[in-house]
GROMACS .gro file of C-alpha atoms in nm:
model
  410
    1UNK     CA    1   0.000   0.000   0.000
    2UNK     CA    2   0.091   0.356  -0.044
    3UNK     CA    3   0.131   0.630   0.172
    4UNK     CA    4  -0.052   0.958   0.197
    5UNK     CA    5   0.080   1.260   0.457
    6UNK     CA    6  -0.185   1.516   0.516
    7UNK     CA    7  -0.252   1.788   0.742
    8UNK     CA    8  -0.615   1.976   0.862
    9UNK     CA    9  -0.551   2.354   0.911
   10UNK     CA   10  -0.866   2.612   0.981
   11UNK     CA   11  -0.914   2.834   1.247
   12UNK     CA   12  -0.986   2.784   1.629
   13UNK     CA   13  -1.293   2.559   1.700
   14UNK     CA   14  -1.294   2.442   1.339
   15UNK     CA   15  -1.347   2.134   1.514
   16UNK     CA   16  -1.025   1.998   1.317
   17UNK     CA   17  -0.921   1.722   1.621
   18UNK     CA   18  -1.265   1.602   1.619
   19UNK     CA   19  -1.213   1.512   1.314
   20UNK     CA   20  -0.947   1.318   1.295
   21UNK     CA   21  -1.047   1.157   1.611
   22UNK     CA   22  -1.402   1.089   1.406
   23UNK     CA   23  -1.178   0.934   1.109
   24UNK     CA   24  -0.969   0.704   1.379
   25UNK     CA   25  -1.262   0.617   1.516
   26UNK     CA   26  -1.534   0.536   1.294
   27UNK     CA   27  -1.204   0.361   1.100
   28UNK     CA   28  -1.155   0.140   1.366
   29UNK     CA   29  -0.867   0.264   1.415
   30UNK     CA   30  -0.842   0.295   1.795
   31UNK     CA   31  -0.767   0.106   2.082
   32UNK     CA   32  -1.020   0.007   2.358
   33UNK     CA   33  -0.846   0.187   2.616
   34UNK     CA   34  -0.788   0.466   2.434
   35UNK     CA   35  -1.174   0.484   2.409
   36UNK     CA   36  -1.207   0.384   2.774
   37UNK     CA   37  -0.960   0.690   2.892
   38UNK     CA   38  -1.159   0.945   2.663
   39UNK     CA   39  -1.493   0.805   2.767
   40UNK     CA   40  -1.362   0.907   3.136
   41UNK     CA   41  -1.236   1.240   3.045
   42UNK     CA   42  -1.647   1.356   2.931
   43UNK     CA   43  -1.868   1.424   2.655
   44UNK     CA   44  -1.952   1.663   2.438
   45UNK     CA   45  -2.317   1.752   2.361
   46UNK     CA   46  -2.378   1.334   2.482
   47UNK     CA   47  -2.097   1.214   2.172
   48UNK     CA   48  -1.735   1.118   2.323
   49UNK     CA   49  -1.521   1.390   2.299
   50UNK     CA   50  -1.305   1.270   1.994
   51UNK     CA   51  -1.066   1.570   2.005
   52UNK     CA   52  -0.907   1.429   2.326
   53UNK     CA   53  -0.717   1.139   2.056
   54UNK     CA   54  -0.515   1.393   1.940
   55UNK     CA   55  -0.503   1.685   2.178
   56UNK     CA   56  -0.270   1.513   2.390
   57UNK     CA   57  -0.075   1.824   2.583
   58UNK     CA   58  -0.246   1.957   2.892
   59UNK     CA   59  -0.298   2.299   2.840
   60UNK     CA   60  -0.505   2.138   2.492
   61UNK     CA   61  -0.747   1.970   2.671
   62UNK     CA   62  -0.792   2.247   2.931
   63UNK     CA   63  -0.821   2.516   2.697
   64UNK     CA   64  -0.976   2.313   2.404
   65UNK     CA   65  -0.757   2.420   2.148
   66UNK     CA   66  -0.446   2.290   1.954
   67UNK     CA   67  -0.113   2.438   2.022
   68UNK     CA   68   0.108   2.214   1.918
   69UNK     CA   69   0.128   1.996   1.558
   70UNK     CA   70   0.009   1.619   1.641
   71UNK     CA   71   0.106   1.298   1.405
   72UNK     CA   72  -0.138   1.006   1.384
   73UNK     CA   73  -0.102   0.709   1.185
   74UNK     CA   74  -0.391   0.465   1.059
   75UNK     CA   75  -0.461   0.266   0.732
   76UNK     CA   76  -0.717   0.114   0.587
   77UNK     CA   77  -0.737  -0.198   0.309
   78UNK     CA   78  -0.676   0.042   0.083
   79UNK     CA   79  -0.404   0.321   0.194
   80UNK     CA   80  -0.194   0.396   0.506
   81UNK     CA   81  -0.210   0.768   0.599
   82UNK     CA   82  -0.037   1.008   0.827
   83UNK     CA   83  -0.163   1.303   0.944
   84UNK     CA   84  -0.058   1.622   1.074
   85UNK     CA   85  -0.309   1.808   1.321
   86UNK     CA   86  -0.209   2.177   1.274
   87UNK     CA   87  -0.312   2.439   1.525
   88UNK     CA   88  -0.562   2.689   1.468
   89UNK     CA   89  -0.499   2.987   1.606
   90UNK     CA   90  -0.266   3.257   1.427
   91UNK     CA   91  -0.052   3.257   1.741
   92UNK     CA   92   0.060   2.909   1.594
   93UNK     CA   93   0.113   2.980   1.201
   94UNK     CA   94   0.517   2.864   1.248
   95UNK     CA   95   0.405   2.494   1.412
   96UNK     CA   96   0.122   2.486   1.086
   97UNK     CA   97   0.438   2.538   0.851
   98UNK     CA   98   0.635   2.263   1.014
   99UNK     CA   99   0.338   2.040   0.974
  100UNK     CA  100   0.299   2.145   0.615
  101UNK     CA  101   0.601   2.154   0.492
  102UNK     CA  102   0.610   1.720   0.424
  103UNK     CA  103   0.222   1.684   0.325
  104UNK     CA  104   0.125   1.544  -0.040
  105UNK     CA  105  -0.278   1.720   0.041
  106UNK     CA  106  -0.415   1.947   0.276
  107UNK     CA  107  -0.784   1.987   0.441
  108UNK     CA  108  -0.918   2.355   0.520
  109UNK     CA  109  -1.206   2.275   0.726
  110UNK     CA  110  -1.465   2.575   0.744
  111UNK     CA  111  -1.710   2.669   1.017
  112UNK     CA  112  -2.066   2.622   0.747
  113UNK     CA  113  -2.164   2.929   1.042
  114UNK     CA  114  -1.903   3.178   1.025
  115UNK     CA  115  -1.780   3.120   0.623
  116UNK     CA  116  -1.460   3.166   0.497
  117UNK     CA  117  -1.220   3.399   0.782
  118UNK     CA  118  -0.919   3.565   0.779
  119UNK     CA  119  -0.748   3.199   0.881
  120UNK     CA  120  -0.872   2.999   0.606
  121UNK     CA  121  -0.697   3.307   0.367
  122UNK     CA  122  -0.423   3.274   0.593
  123UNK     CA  123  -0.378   2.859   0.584
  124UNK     CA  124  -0.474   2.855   0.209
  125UNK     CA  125  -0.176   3.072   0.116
  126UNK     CA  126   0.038   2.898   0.300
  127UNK     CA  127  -0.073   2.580   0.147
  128UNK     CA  128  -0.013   2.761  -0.234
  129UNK     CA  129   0.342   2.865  -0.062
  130UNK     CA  130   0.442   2.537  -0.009
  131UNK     CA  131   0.303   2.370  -0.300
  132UNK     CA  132   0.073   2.122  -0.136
  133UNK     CA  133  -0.080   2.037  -0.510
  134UNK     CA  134  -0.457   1.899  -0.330
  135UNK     CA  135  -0.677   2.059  -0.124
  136UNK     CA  136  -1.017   1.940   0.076
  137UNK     CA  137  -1.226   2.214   0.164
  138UNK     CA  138  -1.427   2.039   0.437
  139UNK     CA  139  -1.716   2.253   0.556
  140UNK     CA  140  -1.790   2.131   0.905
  141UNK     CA  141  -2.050   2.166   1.153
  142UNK     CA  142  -2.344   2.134   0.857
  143UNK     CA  143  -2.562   2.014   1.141
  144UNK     CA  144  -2.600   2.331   1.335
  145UNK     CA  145  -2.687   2.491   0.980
  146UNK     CA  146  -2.963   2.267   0.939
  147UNK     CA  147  -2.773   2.047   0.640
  148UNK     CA  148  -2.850   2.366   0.445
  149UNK     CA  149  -2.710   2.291   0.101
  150UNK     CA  150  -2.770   2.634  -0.014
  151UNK     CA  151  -2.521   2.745   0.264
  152UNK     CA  152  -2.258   2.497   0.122
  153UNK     CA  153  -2.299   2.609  -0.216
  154UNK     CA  154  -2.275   2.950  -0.078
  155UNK     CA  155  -1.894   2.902   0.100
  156UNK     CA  156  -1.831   2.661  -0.206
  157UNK     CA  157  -1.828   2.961  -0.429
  158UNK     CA  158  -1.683   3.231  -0.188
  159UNK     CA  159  -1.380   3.038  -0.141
  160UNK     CA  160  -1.371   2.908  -0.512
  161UNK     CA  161  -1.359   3.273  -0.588
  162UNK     CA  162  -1.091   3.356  -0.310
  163UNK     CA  163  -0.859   3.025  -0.445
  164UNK     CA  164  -0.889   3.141  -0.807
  165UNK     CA  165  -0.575   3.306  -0.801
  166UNK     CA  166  -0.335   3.041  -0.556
  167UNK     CA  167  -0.214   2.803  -0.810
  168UNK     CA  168  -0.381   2.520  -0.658
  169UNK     CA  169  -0.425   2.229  -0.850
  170UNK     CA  170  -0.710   2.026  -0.770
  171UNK     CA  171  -0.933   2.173  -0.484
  172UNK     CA  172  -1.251   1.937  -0.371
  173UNK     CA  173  -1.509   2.032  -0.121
  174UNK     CA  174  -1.684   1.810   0.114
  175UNK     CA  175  -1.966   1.889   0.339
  176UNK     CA  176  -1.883   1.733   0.717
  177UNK     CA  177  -2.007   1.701   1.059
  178UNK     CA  178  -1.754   1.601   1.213
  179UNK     CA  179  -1.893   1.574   1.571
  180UNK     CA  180  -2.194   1.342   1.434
  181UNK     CA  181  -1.961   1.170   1.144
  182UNK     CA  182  -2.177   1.279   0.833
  183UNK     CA  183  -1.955   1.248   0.550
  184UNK     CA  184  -1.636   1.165   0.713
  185UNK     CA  185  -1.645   0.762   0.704
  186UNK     CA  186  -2.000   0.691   0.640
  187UNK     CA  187  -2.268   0.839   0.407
  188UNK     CA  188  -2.488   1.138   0.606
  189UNK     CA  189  -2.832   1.062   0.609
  190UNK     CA  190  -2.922   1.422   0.681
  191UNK     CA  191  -2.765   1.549   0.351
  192UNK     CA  192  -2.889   1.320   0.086
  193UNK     CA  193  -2.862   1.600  -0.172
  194UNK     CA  194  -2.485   1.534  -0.175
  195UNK     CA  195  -2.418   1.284  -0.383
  196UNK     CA  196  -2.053   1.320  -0.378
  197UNK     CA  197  -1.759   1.104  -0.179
  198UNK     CA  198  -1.736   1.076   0.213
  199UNK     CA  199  -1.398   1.237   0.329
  200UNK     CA  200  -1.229   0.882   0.385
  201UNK     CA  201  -1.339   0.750   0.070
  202UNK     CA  202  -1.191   1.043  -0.077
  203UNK     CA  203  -0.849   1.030   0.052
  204UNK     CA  204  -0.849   0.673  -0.015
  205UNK     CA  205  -0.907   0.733  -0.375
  206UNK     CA  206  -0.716   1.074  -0.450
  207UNK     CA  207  -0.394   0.932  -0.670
  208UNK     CA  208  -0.071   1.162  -0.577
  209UNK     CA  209   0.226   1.171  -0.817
  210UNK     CA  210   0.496   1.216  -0.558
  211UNK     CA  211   0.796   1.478  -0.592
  212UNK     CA  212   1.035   1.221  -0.488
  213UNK     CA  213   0.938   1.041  -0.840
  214UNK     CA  214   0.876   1.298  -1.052
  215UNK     CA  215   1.146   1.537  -1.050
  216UNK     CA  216   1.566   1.527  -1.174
  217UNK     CA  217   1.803   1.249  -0.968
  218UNK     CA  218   1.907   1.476  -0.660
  219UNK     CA  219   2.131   1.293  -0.392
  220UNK     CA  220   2.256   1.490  -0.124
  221UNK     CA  221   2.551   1.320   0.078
  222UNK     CA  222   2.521   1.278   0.461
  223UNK     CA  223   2.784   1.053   0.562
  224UNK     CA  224   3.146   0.925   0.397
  225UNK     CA  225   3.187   0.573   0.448
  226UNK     CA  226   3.557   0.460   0.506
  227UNK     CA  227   3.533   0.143   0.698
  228UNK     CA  228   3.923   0.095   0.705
  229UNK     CA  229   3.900  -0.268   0.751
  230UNK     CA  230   4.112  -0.546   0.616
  231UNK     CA  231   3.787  -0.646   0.442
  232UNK     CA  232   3.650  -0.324   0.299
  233UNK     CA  233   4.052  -0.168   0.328
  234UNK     CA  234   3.986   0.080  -0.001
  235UNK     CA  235   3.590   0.082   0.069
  236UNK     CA  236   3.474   0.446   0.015
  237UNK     CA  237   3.134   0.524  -0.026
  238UNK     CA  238   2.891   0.802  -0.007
  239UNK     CA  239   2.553   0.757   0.220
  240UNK     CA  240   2.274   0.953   0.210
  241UNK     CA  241   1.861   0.967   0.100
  242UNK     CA  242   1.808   0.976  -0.246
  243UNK     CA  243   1.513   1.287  -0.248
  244UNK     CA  244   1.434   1.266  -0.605
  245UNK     CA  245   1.442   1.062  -0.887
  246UNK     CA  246   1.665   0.735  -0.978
  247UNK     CA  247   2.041   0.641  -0.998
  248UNK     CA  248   2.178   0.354  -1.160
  249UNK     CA  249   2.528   0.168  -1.226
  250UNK     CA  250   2.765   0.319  -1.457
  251UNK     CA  251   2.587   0.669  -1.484
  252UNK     CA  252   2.791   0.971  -1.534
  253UNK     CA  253   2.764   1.243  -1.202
  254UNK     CA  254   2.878   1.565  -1.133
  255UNK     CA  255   2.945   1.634  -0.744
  256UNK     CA  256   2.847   1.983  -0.678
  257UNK     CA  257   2.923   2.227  -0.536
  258UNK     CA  258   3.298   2.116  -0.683
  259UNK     CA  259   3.212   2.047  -1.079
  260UNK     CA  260   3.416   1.704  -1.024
  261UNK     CA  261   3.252   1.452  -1.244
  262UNK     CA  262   3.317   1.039  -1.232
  263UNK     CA  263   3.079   0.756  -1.299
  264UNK     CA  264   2.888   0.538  -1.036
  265UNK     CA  265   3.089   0.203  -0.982
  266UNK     CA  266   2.833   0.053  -0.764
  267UNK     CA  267   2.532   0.113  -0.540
  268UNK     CA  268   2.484  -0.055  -0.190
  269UNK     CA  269   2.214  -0.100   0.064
  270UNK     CA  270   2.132  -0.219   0.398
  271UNK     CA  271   2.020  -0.567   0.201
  272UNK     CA  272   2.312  -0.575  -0.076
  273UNK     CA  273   2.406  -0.433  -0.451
  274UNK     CA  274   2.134  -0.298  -0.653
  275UNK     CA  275   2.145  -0.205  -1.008
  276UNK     CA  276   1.929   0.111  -0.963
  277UNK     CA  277   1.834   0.243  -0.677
  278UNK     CA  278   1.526   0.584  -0.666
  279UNK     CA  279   1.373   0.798  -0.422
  280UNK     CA  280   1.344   0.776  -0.136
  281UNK     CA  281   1.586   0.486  -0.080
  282UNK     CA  282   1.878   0.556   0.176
  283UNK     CA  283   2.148   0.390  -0.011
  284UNK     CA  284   2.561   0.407  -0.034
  285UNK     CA  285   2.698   0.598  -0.372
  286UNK     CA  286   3.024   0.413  -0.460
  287UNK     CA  287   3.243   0.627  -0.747
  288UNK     CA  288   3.506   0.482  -0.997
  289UNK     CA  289   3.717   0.770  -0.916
  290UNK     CA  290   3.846   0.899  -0.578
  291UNK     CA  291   3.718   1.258  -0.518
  292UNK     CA  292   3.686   1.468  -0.255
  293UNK     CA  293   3.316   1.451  -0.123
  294UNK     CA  294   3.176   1.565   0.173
  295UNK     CA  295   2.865   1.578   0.364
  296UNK     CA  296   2.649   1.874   0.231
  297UNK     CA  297   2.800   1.801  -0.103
  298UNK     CA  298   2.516   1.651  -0.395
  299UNK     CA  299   2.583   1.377  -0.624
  300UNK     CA  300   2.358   1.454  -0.964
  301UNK     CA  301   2.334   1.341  -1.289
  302UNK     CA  302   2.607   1.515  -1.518
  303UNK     CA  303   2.352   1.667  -1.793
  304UNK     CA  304   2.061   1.739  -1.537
  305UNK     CA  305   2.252   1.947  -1.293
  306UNK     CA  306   2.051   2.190  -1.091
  307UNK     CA  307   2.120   2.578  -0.990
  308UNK     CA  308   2.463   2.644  -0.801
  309UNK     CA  309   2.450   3.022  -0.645
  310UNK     CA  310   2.574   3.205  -0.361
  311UNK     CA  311   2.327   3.472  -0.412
  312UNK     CA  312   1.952   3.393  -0.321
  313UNK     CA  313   1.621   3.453  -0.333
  314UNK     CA  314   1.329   3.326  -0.130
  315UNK     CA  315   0.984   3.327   0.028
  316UNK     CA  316   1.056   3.238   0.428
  317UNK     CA  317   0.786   3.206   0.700
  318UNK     CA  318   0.919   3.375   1.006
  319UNK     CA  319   0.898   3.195   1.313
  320UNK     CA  320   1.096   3.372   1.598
  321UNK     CA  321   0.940   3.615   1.796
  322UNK     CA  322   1.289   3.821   1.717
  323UNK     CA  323   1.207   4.000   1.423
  324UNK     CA  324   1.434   3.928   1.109
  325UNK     CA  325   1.569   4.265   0.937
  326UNK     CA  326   1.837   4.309   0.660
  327UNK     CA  327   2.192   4.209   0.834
  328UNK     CA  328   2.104   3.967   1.077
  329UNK     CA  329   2.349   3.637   1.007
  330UNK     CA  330   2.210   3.252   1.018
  331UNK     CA  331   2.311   2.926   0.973
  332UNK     CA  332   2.104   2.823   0.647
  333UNK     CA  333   2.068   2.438   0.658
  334UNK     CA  334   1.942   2.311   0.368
  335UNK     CA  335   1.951   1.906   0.227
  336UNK     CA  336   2.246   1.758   0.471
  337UNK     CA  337   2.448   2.117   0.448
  338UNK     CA  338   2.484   2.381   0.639
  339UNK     CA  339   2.613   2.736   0.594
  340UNK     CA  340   2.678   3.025   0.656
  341UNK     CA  341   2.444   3.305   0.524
  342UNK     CA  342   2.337   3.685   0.570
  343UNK     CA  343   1.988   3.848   0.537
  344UNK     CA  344   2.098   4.132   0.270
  345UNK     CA  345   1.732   4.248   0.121
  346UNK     CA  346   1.383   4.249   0.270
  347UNK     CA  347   1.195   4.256  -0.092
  348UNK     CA  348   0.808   4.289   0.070
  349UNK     CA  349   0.554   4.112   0.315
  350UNK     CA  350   0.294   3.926   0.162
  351UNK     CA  351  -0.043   3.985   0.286
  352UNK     CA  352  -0.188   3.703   0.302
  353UNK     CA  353  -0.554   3.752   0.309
  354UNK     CA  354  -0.524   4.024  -0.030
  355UNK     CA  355  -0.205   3.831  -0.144
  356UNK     CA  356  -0.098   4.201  -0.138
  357UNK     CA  357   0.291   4.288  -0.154
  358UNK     CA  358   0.339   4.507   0.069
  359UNK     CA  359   0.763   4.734   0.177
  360UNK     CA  360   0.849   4.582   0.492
  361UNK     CA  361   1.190   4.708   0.680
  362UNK     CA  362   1.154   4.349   0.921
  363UNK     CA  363   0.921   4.027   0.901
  364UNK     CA  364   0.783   3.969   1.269
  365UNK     CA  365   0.684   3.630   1.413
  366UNK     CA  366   0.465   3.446   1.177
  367UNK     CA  367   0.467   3.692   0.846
  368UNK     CA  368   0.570   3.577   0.536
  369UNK     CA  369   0.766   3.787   0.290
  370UNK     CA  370   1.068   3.757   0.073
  371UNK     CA  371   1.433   3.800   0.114
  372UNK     CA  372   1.738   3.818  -0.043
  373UNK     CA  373   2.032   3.567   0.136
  374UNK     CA  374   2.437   3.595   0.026
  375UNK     CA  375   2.543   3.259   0.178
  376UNK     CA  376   2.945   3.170   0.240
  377UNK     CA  377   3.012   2.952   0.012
  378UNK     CA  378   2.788   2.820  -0.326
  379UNK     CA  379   2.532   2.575  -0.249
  380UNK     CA  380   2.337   2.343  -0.524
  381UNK     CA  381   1.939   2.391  -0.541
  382UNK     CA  382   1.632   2.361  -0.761
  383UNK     CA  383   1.362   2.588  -0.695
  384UNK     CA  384   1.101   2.536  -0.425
  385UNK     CA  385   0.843   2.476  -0.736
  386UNK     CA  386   1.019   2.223  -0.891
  387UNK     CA  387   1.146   2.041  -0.624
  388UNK     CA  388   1.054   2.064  -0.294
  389UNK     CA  389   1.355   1.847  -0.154
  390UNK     CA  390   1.619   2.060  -0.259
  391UNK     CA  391   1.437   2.387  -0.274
  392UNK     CA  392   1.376   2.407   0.073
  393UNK     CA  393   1.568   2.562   0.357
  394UNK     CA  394   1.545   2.633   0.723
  395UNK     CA  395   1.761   2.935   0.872
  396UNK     CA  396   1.909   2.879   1.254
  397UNK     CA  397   2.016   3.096   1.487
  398UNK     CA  398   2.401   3.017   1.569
  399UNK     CA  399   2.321   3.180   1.936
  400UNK     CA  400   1.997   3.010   2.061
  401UNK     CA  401   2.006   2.689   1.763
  402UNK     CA  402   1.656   2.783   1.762
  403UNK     CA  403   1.532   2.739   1.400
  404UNK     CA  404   1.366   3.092   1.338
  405UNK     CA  405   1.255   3.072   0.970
  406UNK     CA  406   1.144   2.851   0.702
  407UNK     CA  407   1.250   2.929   0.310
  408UNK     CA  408   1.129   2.795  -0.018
  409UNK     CA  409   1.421   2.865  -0.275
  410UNK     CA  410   1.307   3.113  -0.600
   0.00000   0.00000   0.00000
């Protein structure tokens, strides 16, 4: 079976824990004394309080929101999925990006009371920004709206008309309860005007191309391999995740940042030789010639080779409550490399509800905007919308090794 990552961003009381709880549960997906220890902690409105199954840190359950991003794993016959419970409020935006940034297909759930808000502009361009191709627009909550399916058309076409200009590929929209389970596993029998698929049945079906397949052979090195054995005495290989594409025996590389170009000799893994080997295998890179390789460095095919720059330009999500402004110095880690970099340009802040560009002399904690980094020494990338593997970056502080931003290469 295959493997979908997805994440459910909307705003506060969205009721986005309820429903994943809904989808473990009405899956079969949980344990009895899970159920027992939830049934304990209360109800809500005479239903088990579902939200508990993934709002696991205290000050959650006491306040009934989610602060932090929670990972849940299930399958069913047909697909194995993990998802990525994002926080609501726009306090958390930076622990929504981390959630994001490894999801094939995102759900915006909507309030069917309150209608598209501020955070489902905000969440949606964030979803564009990282290039999370599908989208489920689940409108929740259609039972306190009496199953109106003049009110779903209604949000259908407000957000349609917001969307229209985000790049998103395939948006689908889905109306929910996800307190009572109408639409989420089972059929509603309130809404028999929609004759459209259940949430589950949805993600079961939805067919994602991954970027791991699709995209040119990238294979950043992470570890050099020198056993220094009487067995393996001149055994030199390069280990590492291949994040896109395939390699095989006897194809011509270049190692970047250097230029130096050789041929693979041979590819290893945990289980023996392979002839090819493709994303996202962690295998061992063995060369014909001996060249100096490091960690950081990128093994790619010879005529497929991707950007090498010192000078860059990106779209970052701030996430440090210290403000970034032109000057400030980082450690930009990107693949297995790190490096030294500076901040030299603040180009604008995007807006996110207006997608408005707007001067900006800083980005403050959770804005989104675009810079302009001069890094130490040249690094290899593809950009973010061609390959999200090598495109990406994450800034650190040297001082606090806090991780304060989150880039998507131009």
């Amino acid at each position: 079976m295959d493997l979908l990552r997805f994440i459910t961003a909307g705003s506060v009381d969205d009721g986005k824990s309820t429903l994943i709880g809904r989808l473990l549960y009405d899956s079969k997906s949980v344990f009895q004394d899970q159920l027992d220890a939830i049934e304990k902690a209360g109800q809500v409105n005479g239903e088990i309080n579902l939200a508990l199954l993934t709002d696991g840190l205290k000050a959650e359950r006491e306040q009934g929101i989610t602060i932090d991003i929670a990972y849940k794993y299930f399958s069913t016959p047909k697909r194995k999925f993990i998802i990525a419970d994002a926080p609501g409020h726009v306090q958390y935006t930076r622990n929504m990006v981390t959630g994001a940034s490894n999801s094939d297909l995102a759900i915006i759930l909507i309030d069917a009371r309150k209608g598209v808000i501020e955070q489902t502009f905000r969440h949606s361009y964030i979803v564009s920004l990282l290039r999370i191709p599908y989208v489920v627009v689940c409108i929740n909550k259609m039972d306190l709206v009496d199953f109106s399916e003049s009110r779903f058309e209604e949000i259908k076409n407000q957000y349609t008309e917001f969307a229209k200009d985000l790049g998103l590929e395939s948006i689908e929209f889905i109306p929910i309860s996800a307190l009572r389970g109408d639409n989420v596993v089972d059929s509603s029998k309130d809404m028999n005007w929609w004759k459209g698929n259940t949430l589950l049945g949805y993600l079961e079906e939805v067919e994602i191309l991954s970027d791991e397949k699709k995209h040119q052979p990238r294979f950043p090195v992470q570890y050099v391999i020198r056993p220094q054995t009487n067995e393996y005495h001149d055994y030199r290989g390069y280990a590492g995740q291949i994040r896109s594409g395939s390699f095989k025996k006897g194809d011509e590389v270049t190692v970047l940042p250097s230029g130096l170009k050789s041929k693979i000799k041979s590819i290893d893994t945990f289980t023996g030789s392979v002839d090819e080997a493709y994303a996202p295998m962690s295998v061992t890179i063995l060369l014909e010639d001996d060249i100096d390789v490091s960690r950081g460095d990128m093994i790619v095919p010879s005529k497929q080779e991707p950007s090498i720059s010192q000078e860059l330009e990106a779209d970052i999500c701030w996430m440090d409550a210290k403000s970034l402004i032109p000057g400030n110095k980082y450690l930009l880690r990107q693949t297995t490399g790190s490096v030294k970099s500076a901040v030299k340009e603040i180009s604008f802040r995007i807006e996110t509800q207006t997608h408005e560009k707007k001067p900006a002399d800083g980005l403050s904690l959770n804005e989104i905007g675009r810079i302009k980094i001069k890094t130490a020494k040249p690094i290899a990338y593809d950009p973010y919308a061609h390959n999200r593997g090598t495109g990406s970056f994450v800034l650190v502080d040297e001082g606090t090794n806090n991780t304060v931003g989150a880039g998507m290469l131009i």
